[in-house]
Amino acid sequence: MPASETRGGRVVLSPAFKAEAHERYERLRAIGPIHAATFSSGLEGQLVVGYDLAREALTHPALLKDPTPAADALSAIGYVVNKPGVGLGGHMLEADPPAHTRLRRLVSGAFTPRRTAALALRIEAIAHALVDAMPPAGELDLVVAFTGPLPLTVMAELLGIPECLREDFRRMSAHALTVAAPEHRDALAGLHRLLRGLLADKRSDQGDGLLSDLIAARDEDDGRLSDDELVGTALLLIVAGHETTVNLLGTALLALLRHPAQLRLLRDAPESVPGAVEEFLRYDTSVELATHRYAAEDLELGGVPIPRGTPVVVALASAGRDAPLPHAQDPAALDVTRPAARHLAFGHGIHYCLGAPLARLEAAVALRVLLARVPLVELAVPEEDLAWIPSGMMRGLLALPVRYRRA
């Protein structure tokens, strides 16, 4: 492996690495399924890049979300374990059973499939309105004009965030999972403050929306959602529900621009878009890295000793390119007709993403509308000039400039 990709024998998840993530993950997989790594926060641990080992790590009983065994290492980079208002703490994604079981049950009661399915017509209307707002032809940034505002509007309406707070929400969430500390922590702290104020307002006048349902779950279920858990859960839904879909749409559109024959296939058969979304999730998923897990005891993973307290991170994006495919198909190839593409884009096991149905629905509806109404699209800049999110768990484009003509 080139020396520029390692430091002291460790893989370095630098902005350069993330910009060329799939090429570098492929080289890592050729060596082995797990590697010592330095993450963008400066924390050192193990990076899992192989599909089979990723599935094992995501369900390993001794790889937990509780960071207490790694408290010394975390404090060295400025993270205070179990401090309210820090990071994404206080929600199910960073909890272990039995707390995780309790939180997931309460949240799933408000985040129902019926609520998600009912959003389909509204998502379509938002997508059409965004296309209507585009000039008939020219150049624009699809992240600004379409892939960003669509999930922002959907999530804001779902949660009941008022119009006057949406710009603050957009700005803070854009930094919360994409920028290294200290800006990362500042954005998260700002979202904590915004949500505490919003939740206080909704307690006196709840109205509709998922935040109101979470308040009801807290107040009507013997207070089993603490204030910190309520804020942390709302923060998880906002950041994950917005940022992941922005990036999924962006990487899917870029993949189609890179593969014009695949783009024509989808335009000619729009009914195949939902299946193509699974291929986009496998091919270039928006959540590149799962959240940290910590070894609760000394263990072995993929033949590598993992001392207690070691952070272990699963590269979901790498696992997708290593997922089993039938008939010796090429995992590096995009095939929007691939049946039942396997991937770990939404995780695996007890932490499997509750918002997966919404992400799939948003992506399918948005792509159908855009492909039908904007028939001519090409990149407006050389591909090497595209800028990728430089750090953190997300994978996505900061901008997607295109030339287009809409119908």
CSV table of C-alpha atoms in Angstrom, one decimal:
chain,number,residue,atom,x,y,z
A,1,MET,CA,0.0,0.0,0.0
A,2,PRO,CA,1.4,3.5,-0.8
A,3,ALA,CA,3.1,5.2,2.1
A,4,SER,CA,0.8,8.2,1.6
A,5,GLU,CA,-2.2,6.1,2.8
A,6,THR,CA,-0.6,5.0,6.1
A,7,ARG,CA,1.2,6.5,9.1
A,8,GLY,CA,3.2,4.3,11.4
A,9,GLY,CA,1.6,1.2,9.8
A,10,ARG,CA,-1.9,2.6,10.3
A,11,VAL,CA,-4.5,3.6,7.6
A,12,VAL,CA,-5.2,7.3,7.9
A,13,LEU,CA,-8.7,8.3,7.1
A,14,SER,CA,-7.7,11.7,5.8
A,15,PRO,CA,-9.6,13.9,3.3
A,16,ALA,CA,-7.4,12.5,0.6
A,17,PHE,CA,-8.5,8.9,1.6
A,18,LYS,CA,-12.2,9.9,1.6
A,19,ALA,CA,-11.9,11.5,-1.8
A,20,GLU,CA,-10.6,8.2,-3.3
A,21,ALA,CA,-12.4,5.9,-0.8
A,22,HIS,CA,-13.4,3.1,-3.0
A,23,GLU,CA,-10.0,2.7,-4.7
A,24,ARG,CA,-8.3,2.7,-1.3
A,25,TYR,CA,-10.8,0.3,0.3
A,26,GLU,CA,-10.2,-2.1,-2.6
A,27,ARG,CA,-6.5,-2.1,-1.9
A,28,LEU,CA,-7.1,-2.7,1.8
A,29,ARG,CA,-9.5,-5.6,1.1
A,30,ALA,CA,-6.8,-7.2,-1.1
A,31,ILE,CA,-4.6,-7.3,2.0
A,32,GLY,CA,-7.1,-8.3,4.6
A,33,PRO,CA,-10.6,-7.6,6.1
A,34,ILE,CA,-9.4,-5.5,9.1
A,35,HIS,CA,-6.7,-2.9,9.5
A,36,ALA,CA,-5.2,-0.6,12.2
A,37,ALA,CA,-6.4,2.9,11.5
A,38,THR,CA,-6.3,6.5,12.6
A,39,PHE,CA,-9.8,8.1,12.3
A,40,SER,CA,-10.5,11.7,11.4
A,41,SER,CA,-11.0,12.6,15.0
A,42,GLY,CA,-7.4,11.5,15.8
A,43,LEU,CA,-8.6,8.4,17.7
A,44,GLU,CA,-6.8,5.2,16.9
A,45,GLY,CA,-8.5,1.8,16.5
A,46,GLN,CA,-9.4,-0.9,13.9
A,47,LEU,CA,-11.1,-0.5,10.6
A,48,VAL,CA,-13.2,-3.4,9.2
A,49,VAL,CA,-13.4,-3.4,5.4
A,50,GLY,CA,-14.6,-6.9,4.4
A,51,TYR,CA,-18.3,-7.8,4.1
A,52,ASP,CA,-18.3,-11.0,6.1
A,53,LEU,CA,-16.2,-9.6,9.0
A,54,ALA,CA,-18.4,-6.4,8.9
A,55,ARG,CA,-21.5,-8.5,9.6
A,56,GLU,CA,-19.7,-10.2,12.4
A,57,ALA,CA,-18.5,-6.9,13.9
A,58,LEU,CA,-21.9,-5.3,13.7
A,59,THR,CA,-23.4,-8.0,15.9
A,60,HIS,CA,-20.4,-9.0,18.0
A,61,PRO,CA,-21.7,-9.2,21.7
A,62,ALA,CA,-18.5,-7.7,23.0
A,63,LEU,CA,-18.3,-4.7,20.6
A,64,LEU,CA,-20.5,-2.2,22.3
A,65,LYS,CA,-21.5,1.4,21.9
A,66,ASP,CA,-20.6,2.3,25.5
A,67,PRO,CA,-17.4,4.3,25.2
A,68,THR,CA,-16.4,4.0,28.9
A,69,PRO,CA,-13.6,1.4,28.2
A,70,ALA,CA,-12.1,4.0,25.9
A,71,ALA,CA,-12.5,7.0,28.2
A,72,ASP,CA,-8.8,7.9,28.4
A,73,ALA,CA,-8.3,7.8,24.7
A,74,LEU,CA,-11.4,9.8,24.1
A,75,SER,CA,-10.5,12.5,26.7
A,76,ALA,CA,-7.2,12.9,24.9
A,77,ILE,CA,-9.1,14.2,21.8
A,78,GLY,CA,-11.4,16.4,23.9
A,79,TYR,CA,-14.5,14.0,24.1
A,80,VAL,CA,-16.0,13.8,27.6
A,81,VAL,CA,-17.7,10.4,28.0
A,82,ASN,CA,-21.4,10.5,29.1
A,83,LYS,CA,-21.5,14.3,29.3
A,84,PRO,CA,-25.0,15.6,28.3
A,85,GLY,CA,-25.1,17.8,25.2
A,86,VAL,CA,-21.9,16.3,23.8
A,87,GLY,CA,-21.9,14.4,20.5
A,88,LEU,CA,-25.0,12.3,19.5
A,89,GLY,CA,-25.3,10.9,23.0
A,90,GLY,CA,-28.6,10.0,24.6
A,91,HIS,CA,-30.1,8.0,21.8
A,92,MET,CA,-30.4,4.4,20.6
A,93,LEU,CA,-27.6,4.5,18.1
A,94,GLU,CA,-25.1,5.0,20.9
A,95,ALA,CA,-26.8,2.8,23.5
A,96,ASP,CA,-26.6,-0.9,24.3
A,97,PRO,CA,-29.3,-3.2,25.6
A,98,PRO,CA,-31.4,-2.9,27.7
A,99,ALA,CA,-31.3,0.9,27.2
A,100,HIS,CA,-31.2,0.4,23.4
A,101,THR,CA,-34.2,-1.9,23.5
A,102,ARG,CA,-36.3,0.6,25.5
A,103,LEU,CA,-35.4,3.5,23.3
A,104,ARG,CA,-36.0,1.7,20.0
A,105,ARG,CA,-39.4,0.5,21.2
A,106,LEU,CA,-40.5,4.0,22.1
A,107,VAL,CA,-39.2,5.6,18.9
A,108,SER,CA,-40.5,2.9,16.6
A,109,GLY,CA,-44.0,3.5,18.0
A,110,ALA,CA,-43.9,7.0,16.6
A,111,PHE,CA,-41.9,6.3,13.5
A,112,THR,CA,-44.4,3.9,11.9
A,113,PRO,CA,-44.4,2.4,8.3
A,114,ARG,CA,-47.9,3.9,7.9
A,115,ARG,CA,-46.5,7.4,8.6
A,116,THR,CA,-43.7,6.8,6.1
A,117,ALA,CA,-45.9,5.5,3.3
A,118,ALA,CA,-48.3,8.4,3.7
A,119,LEU,CA,-45.4,10.7,2.8
A,120,ALA,CA,-45.1,9.5,-0.8
A,121,LEU,CA,-47.4,12.0,-2.4
A,122,ARG,CA,-45.9,14.9,-0.4
A,123,ILE,CA,-42.4,13.9,-1.3
A,124,GLU,CA,-43.4,13.8,-5.0
A,125,ALA,CA,-45.0,17.3,-4.7
A,126,ILE,CA,-41.8,18.7,-3.1
A,127,ALA,CA,-39.7,17.1,-5.8
A,128,HIS,CA,-41.9,18.6,-8.6
A,129,ALA,CA,-41.8,22.0,-6.9
A,130,LEU,CA,-38.0,22.0,-6.8
A,131,VAL,CA,-37.8,21.1,-10.5
A,132,ASP,CA,-40.4,23.9,-11.3
A,133,ALA,CA,-38.1,26.4,-9.5
A,134,MET,CA,-35.2,25.6,-11.8
A,135,PRO,CA,-34.6,27.8,-14.8
A,136,PRO,CA,-35.6,26.0,-18.1
A,137,ALA,CA,-31.9,25.3,-18.9
A,138,GLY,CA,-28.4,26.2,-17.9
A,139,GLU,CA,-26.0,25.3,-15.1
A,140,LEU,CA,-26.8,24.7,-11.4
A,141,ASP,CA,-25.6,22.8,-8.3
A,142,LEU,CA,-28.0,19.9,-7.8
A,143,VAL,CA,-27.0,19.7,-4.1
A,144,VAL,CA,-28.3,23.3,-3.6
A,145,ALA,CA,-31.2,23.1,-6.0
A,146,PHE,CA,-32.6,19.6,-5.4
A,147,THR,CA,-30.8,16.9,-3.3
A,148,GLY,CA,-30.3,19.2,-0.3
A,149,PRO,CA,-33.7,20.9,0.0
A,150,LEU,CA,-35.8,17.8,-0.7
A,151,PRO,CA,-34.9,15.7,2.4
A,152,LEU,CA,-34.5,18.9,4.4
A,153,THR,CA,-38.2,19.8,3.7
A,154,VAL,CA,-39.4,16.3,4.2
A,155,MET,CA,-37.7,15.8,7.5
A,156,ALA,CA,-38.6,19.3,8.8
A,157,GLU,CA,-42.3,18.6,8.0
A,158,LEU,CA,-42.1,15.1,9.4
A,159,LEU,CA,-40.7,16.4,12.7
A,160,GLY,CA,-42.8,19.6,12.8
A,161,ILE,CA,-39.8,22.0,12.6
A,162,PRO,CA,-41.2,25.5,11.9
A,163,GLU,CA,-40.0,27.4,8.8
A,164,CYS,CA,-38.2,30.1,10.9
A,165,LEU,CA,-35.8,27.4,12.3
A,166,ARG,CA,-35.1,25.5,9.1
A,167,GLU,CA,-32.1,27.5,7.9
A,168,ASP,CA,-30.4,27.1,11.3
A,169,PHE,CA,-31.2,23.4,11.1
A,170,ARG,CA,-29.7,23.1,7.6
A,171,ARG,CA,-26.5,24.9,8.5
A,172,MET,CA,-25.9,23.0,11.7
A,173,SER,CA,-26.7,19.6,10.4
A,174,ALA,CA,-24.5,20.1,7.4
A,175,HIS,CA,-21.5,20.4,9.8
A,176,ALA,CA,-22.6,18.0,12.5
A,177,LEU,CA,-21.5,14.7,10.8
A,178,THR,CA,-19.1,16.0,8.2
A,179,VAL,CA,-16.5,18.2,9.9
A,180,ALA,CA,-13.7,17.2,12.3
A,181,ALA,CA,-13.6,18.6,15.9
A,182,PRO,CA,-13.9,21.3,17.2
A,183,GLU,CA,-16.4,22.6,14.5
A,184,HIS,CA,-18.1,19.2,14.5
A,185,ARG,CA,-18.8,19.5,18.3
A,186,ASP,CA,-19.9,23.2,17.9
A,187,ALA,CA,-22.5,22.2,15.3
A,188,LEU,CA,-23.8,19.4,17.5
A,189,ALA,CA,-24.0,21.7,20.5
A,190,GLY,CA,-26.0,24.2,18.5
A,191,LEU,CA,-28.4,21.5,17.4
A,192,HIS,CA,-28.8,20.5,21.0
A,193,ARG,CA,-29.8,24.1,22.0
A,194,LEU,CA,-32.1,24.4,19.0
A,195,LEU,CA,-33.9,21.2,19.9
A,196,ARG,CA,-34.2,21.9,23.6
A,197,GLY,CA,-36.0,25.2,22.8
A,198,LEU,CA,-38.2,23.6,20.1
A,199,LEU,CA,-39.2,20.7,22.4
A,200,ALA,CA,-40.0,23.1,25.2
A,201,ASP,CA,-42.3,25.0,22.8
A,202,LYS,CA,-44.0,21.9,21.6
A,203,ARG,CA,-44.7,20.7,25.2
A,204,SER,CA,-47.0,23.7,25.6
A,205,ASP,CA,-48.5,23.5,22.1
A,206,GLN,CA,-47.7,20.1,20.6
A,207,GLY,CA,-49.5,20.0,17.3
A,208,ASP,CA,-48.5,17.4,14.8
A,209,GLY,CA,-45.2,15.9,13.9
A,210,LEU,CA,-42.8,13.2,15.1
A,211,LEU,CA,-41.3,15.5,17.8
A,212,SER,CA,-44.7,15.8,19.4
A,213,ASP,CA,-45.1,12.0,19.2
A,214,LEU,CA,-41.8,11.6,21.0
A,215,ILE,CA,-42.9,14.1,23.7
A,216,ALA,CA,-46.1,12.0,24.1
A,217,ALA,CA,-44.0,8.8,24.4
A,218,ARG,CA,-42.0,10.5,27.2
A,219,ASP,CA,-44.9,12.0,29.1
A,220,GLU,CA,-47.3,9.1,28.7
A,221,ASP,CA,-44.9,6.2,29.3
A,222,ASP,CA,-43.9,6.9,32.9
A,223,GLY,CA,-41.2,9.3,31.8
A,224,ARG,CA,-39.1,6.6,30.4
A,225,LEU,CA,-37.6,9.0,27.9
A,226,SER,CA,-35.3,11.4,29.8
A,227,ASP,CA,-34.8,15.0,28.6
A,228,ASP,CA,-31.4,14.0,27.3
A,229,GLU,CA,-32.7,11.0,25.5
A,230,LEU,CA,-35.5,13.0,24.0
A,231,VAL,CA,-33.1,15.6,22.6
A,232,GLY,CA,-30.6,12.9,21.5
A,233,THR,CA,-33.2,10.9,19.7
A,234,ALA,CA,-34.6,13.9,17.9
A,235,LEU,CA,-31.0,14.9,17.0
A,236,LEU,CA,-30.4,11.5,15.6
A,237,LEU,CA,-33.5,11.6,13.4
A,238,ILE,CA,-32.8,15.1,12.1
A,239,VAL,CA,-29.1,14.6,11.2
A,240,ALA,CA,-29.4,11.0,10.0
A,241,GLY,CA,-32.7,11.5,8.2
A,242,HIS,CA,-31.5,14.6,6.4
A,243,GLU,CA,-27.8,14.2,5.7
A,244,THR,CA,-28.0,10.5,4.6
A,245,THR,CA,-30.6,11.1,2.0
A,246,VAL,CA,-28.8,14.2,0.6
A,247,ASN,CA,-25.7,12.1,0.1
A,248,LEU,CA,-27.5,9.1,-1.3
A,249,LEU,CA,-29.2,11.2,-4.0
A,250,GLY,CA,-26.0,12.9,-4.8
A,251,THR,CA,-23.9,9.8,-5.2
A,252,ALA,CA,-26.7,8.0,-7.1
A,253,LEU,CA,-26.9,10.9,-9.6
A,254,LEU,CA,-23.2,11.0,-10.0
A,255,ALA,CA,-23.1,7.3,-10.6
A,256,LEU,CA,-25.7,7.7,-13.4
A,257,LEU,CA,-23.8,10.6,-15.0
A,258,ARG,CA,-20.7,8.4,-15.0
A,259,HIS,CA,-22.7,5.5,-16.6
A,260,PRO,CA,-24.9,7.0,-19.4
A,261,ALA,CA,-26.2,3.5,-20.4
A,262,GLN,CA,-27.5,2.9,-16.9
A,263,LEU,CA,-29.1,6.3,-16.9
A,264,ARG,CA,-31.0,5.5,-20.1
A,265,LEU,CA,-32.1,2.2,-18.6
A,266,LEU,CA,-33.8,4.0,-15.7
A,267,ARG,CA,-35.3,6.7,-17.9
A,268,ASP,CA,-36.8,4.0,-20.1
A,269,ALA,CA,-38.1,1.9,-17.2
A,270,PRO,CA,-38.9,4.2,-14.3
A,271,GLU,CA,-40.7,1.3,-12.5
A,272,SER,CA,-37.3,-0.2,-11.9
A,273,VAL,CA,-36.1,2.8,-9.8
A,274,PRO,CA,-36.8,1.2,-6.4
A,275,GLY,CA,-34.6,-1.8,-7.2
A,276,ALA,CA,-31.9,0.6,-8.6
A,277,VAL,CA,-31.9,2.4,-5.2
A,278,GLU,CA,-30.7,-0.8,-3.6
A,279,GLU,CA,-27.9,-1.0,-6.1
A,280,PHE,CA,-26.9,2.7,-5.4
A,281,LEU,CA,-26.8,1.8,-1.7
A,282,ARG,CA,-24.5,-1.1,-2.4
A,283,TYR,CA,-22.4,0.7,-5.0
A,284,ASP,CA,-21.7,4.0,-3.1
A,285,THR,CA,-23.6,4.3,0.1
A,286,SER,CA,-24.1,7.6,1.9
A,287,VAL,CA,-23.0,6.4,5.3
A,288,GLU,CA,-19.4,5.4,4.7
A,289,LEU,CA,-18.5,4.5,8.3
A,290,ALA,CA,-20.7,3.1,11.0
A,291,THR,CA,-20.5,4.8,14.4
A,292,HIS,CA,-17.8,3.6,16.8
A,293,ARG,CA,-18.0,0.4,18.7
A,294,TYR,CA,-15.7,-0.3,21.6
A,295,ALA,CA,-14.2,-3.6,22.8
A,296,ALA,CA,-15.8,-4.3,26.2
A,297,GLU,CA,-13.2,-7.0,26.8
A,298,ASP,CA,-10.1,-8.4,25.1
A,299,LEU,CA,-11.2,-10.2,21.9
A,300,GLU,CA,-10.1,-11.3,18.5
A,301,LEU,CA,-11.7,-10.2,15.2
A,302,GLY,CA,-10.6,-11.5,11.9
A,303,GLY,CA,-7.6,-13.1,13.5
A,304,VAL,CA,-6.5,-9.7,14.9
A,305,PRO,CA,-6.2,-9.2,18.7
A,306,ILE,CA,-8.5,-6.3,19.9
A,307,PRO,CA,-7.6,-5.1,23.4
A,308,ARG,CA,-10.3,-3.9,25.7
A,309,GLY,CA,-11.3,-0.3,25.0
A,310,THR,CA,-10.2,-0.3,21.3
A,311,PRO,CA,-12.5,1.5,18.9
A,312,VAL,CA,-13.7,-0.6,16.0
A,313,VAL,CA,-15.3,1.1,13.0
A,314,VAL,CA,-17.0,-0.8,10.2
A,315,ALA,CA,-16.6,0.7,6.7
A,316,LEU,CA,-20.1,0.2,5.3
A,317,ALA,CA,-19.1,1.6,2.0
A,318,SER,CA,-16.3,-0.9,1.6
A,319,ALA,CA,-18.6,-3.8,2.7
A,320,GLY,CA,-21.0,-3.0,-0.2
A,321,ARG,CA,-18.3,-3.5,-2.8
A,322,ASP,CA,-17.4,-6.8,-1.1
A,323,ALA,CA,-20.9,-8.1,-0.7
A,324,PRO,CA,-21.6,-11.5,-2.3
A,325,LEU,CA,-22.9,-11.3,-5.9
A,326,PRO,CA,-24.3,-14.1,-8.0
A,327,HIS,CA,-22.6,-15.6,-11.1
A,328,ALA,CA,-19.2,-13.9,-10.5
A,329,GLN,CA,-20.6,-10.4,-11.2
A,330,ASP,CA,-18.2,-7.5,-10.9
A,331,PRO,CA,-18.8,-5.7,-7.6
A,332,ALA,CA,-17.1,-2.5,-8.9
A,333,ALA,CA,-19.6,-2.3,-11.8
A,334,LEU,CA,-22.9,-0.3,-11.5
A,335,ASP,CA,-25.9,-2.4,-12.6
A,336,VAL,CA,-29.3,-0.7,-11.9
A,337,THR,CA,-31.0,-4.0,-13.0
A,338,ARG,CA,-29.2,-6.1,-10.5
A,339,PRO,CA,-31.8,-8.2,-8.6
A,340,ALA,CA,-31.8,-7.9,-4.8
A,341,ALA,CA,-28.4,-6.1,-4.4
A,342,ARG,CA,-26.9,-7.1,-1.0
A,343,HIS,CA,-25.4,-4.4,1.2
A,344,LEU,CA,-24.9,-3.1,4.7
A,345,ALA,CA,-25.8,0.5,4.0
A,346,PHE,CA,-28.4,0.6,6.8
A,347,GLY,CA,-26.3,-1.5,9.2
A,348,HIS,CA,-27.1,-5.0,10.5
A,349,GLY,CA,-28.5,-6.4,13.7
A,350,ILE,CA,-30.1,-4.5,16.5
A,351,HIS,CA,-28.9,-1.1,15.2
A,352,TYR,CA,-30.4,-1.6,11.8
A,353,CYS,CA,-31.6,1.9,10.7
A,354,LEU,CA,-35.3,2.6,11.6
A,355,GLY,CA,-35.4,5.2,8.9
A,356,ALA,CA,-34.5,2.9,6.1
A,357,PRO,CA,-38.0,2.8,4.6
A,358,LEU,CA,-38.1,6.6,4.5
A,359,ALA,CA,-34.7,6.8,2.9
A,360,ARG,CA,-35.6,4.3,0.2
A,361,LEU,CA,-38.9,6.0,-0.4
A,362,GLU,CA,-37.4,9.5,-0.7
A,363,ALA,CA,-34.6,8.3,-3.0
A,364,ALA,CA,-37.0,6.4,-5.3
A,365,VAL,CA,-39.6,9.2,-5.6
A,366,ALA,CA,-36.9,11.9,-6.1
A,367,LEU,CA,-35.0,10.0,-8.7
A,368,ARG,CA,-38.2,9.2,-10.7
A,369,VAL,CA,-39.3,12.8,-10.8
A,370,LEU,CA,-35.8,14.2,-11.6
A,371,LEU,CA,-35.1,11.7,-14.4
A,372,ALA,CA,-38.5,12.3,-16.0
A,373,ARG,CA,-38.4,16.0,-15.9
A,374,VAL,CA,-34.7,16.8,-16.5
A,375,PRO,CA,-33.8,14.7,-19.5
A,376,LEU,CA,-30.5,16.3,-20.4
A,377,VAL,CA,-27.9,16.4,-17.7
A,378,GLU,CA,-24.1,16.4,-17.7
A,379,LEU,CA,-21.4,17.4,-15.3
A,380,ALA,CA,-20.5,21.1,-15.6
A,381,VAL,CA,-16.9,20.6,-14.1
A,382,PRO,CA,-14.3,17.9,-14.7
A,383,GLU,CA,-15.0,14.9,-12.4
A,384,GLU,CA,-11.6,15.4,-10.7
A,385,ASP,CA,-12.8,18.8,-9.5
A,386,LEU,CA,-15.7,17.4,-7.5
A,387,ALA,CA,-15.3,18.0,-3.8
A,388,TRP,CA,-16.2,15.2,-1.3
A,389,ILE,CA,-17.1,15.5,2.4
A,390,PRO,CA,-13.6,15.5,3.9
A,391,SER,CA,-14.1,13.8,7.3
A,392,GLY,CA,-16.5,12.0,9.5
A,393,MET,CA,-18.9,9.1,8.9
A,394,MET,CA,-20.7,10.4,5.8
A,395,ARG,CA,-19.8,9.9,2.2
A,396,GLY,CA,-21.1,12.5,-0.2
A,397,LEU,CA,-20.5,15.4,-2.6
A,398,LEU,CA,-20.3,19.0,-1.3
A,399,ALA,CA,-21.6,20.2,-4.7
A,400,LEU,CA,-22.8,18.6,-7.9
A,401,PRO,CA,-22.6,21.2,-10.7
A,402,VAL,CA,-24.5,20.1,-13.9
A,403,ARG,CA,-25.6,21.5,-17.2
A,404,TYR,CA,-29.2,20.6,-17.9
A,405,ARG,CA,-32.4,21.2,-19.8
A,406,ARG,CA,-35.7,20.4,-18.0
A,407,ALA,CA,-39.0,19.3,-19.5
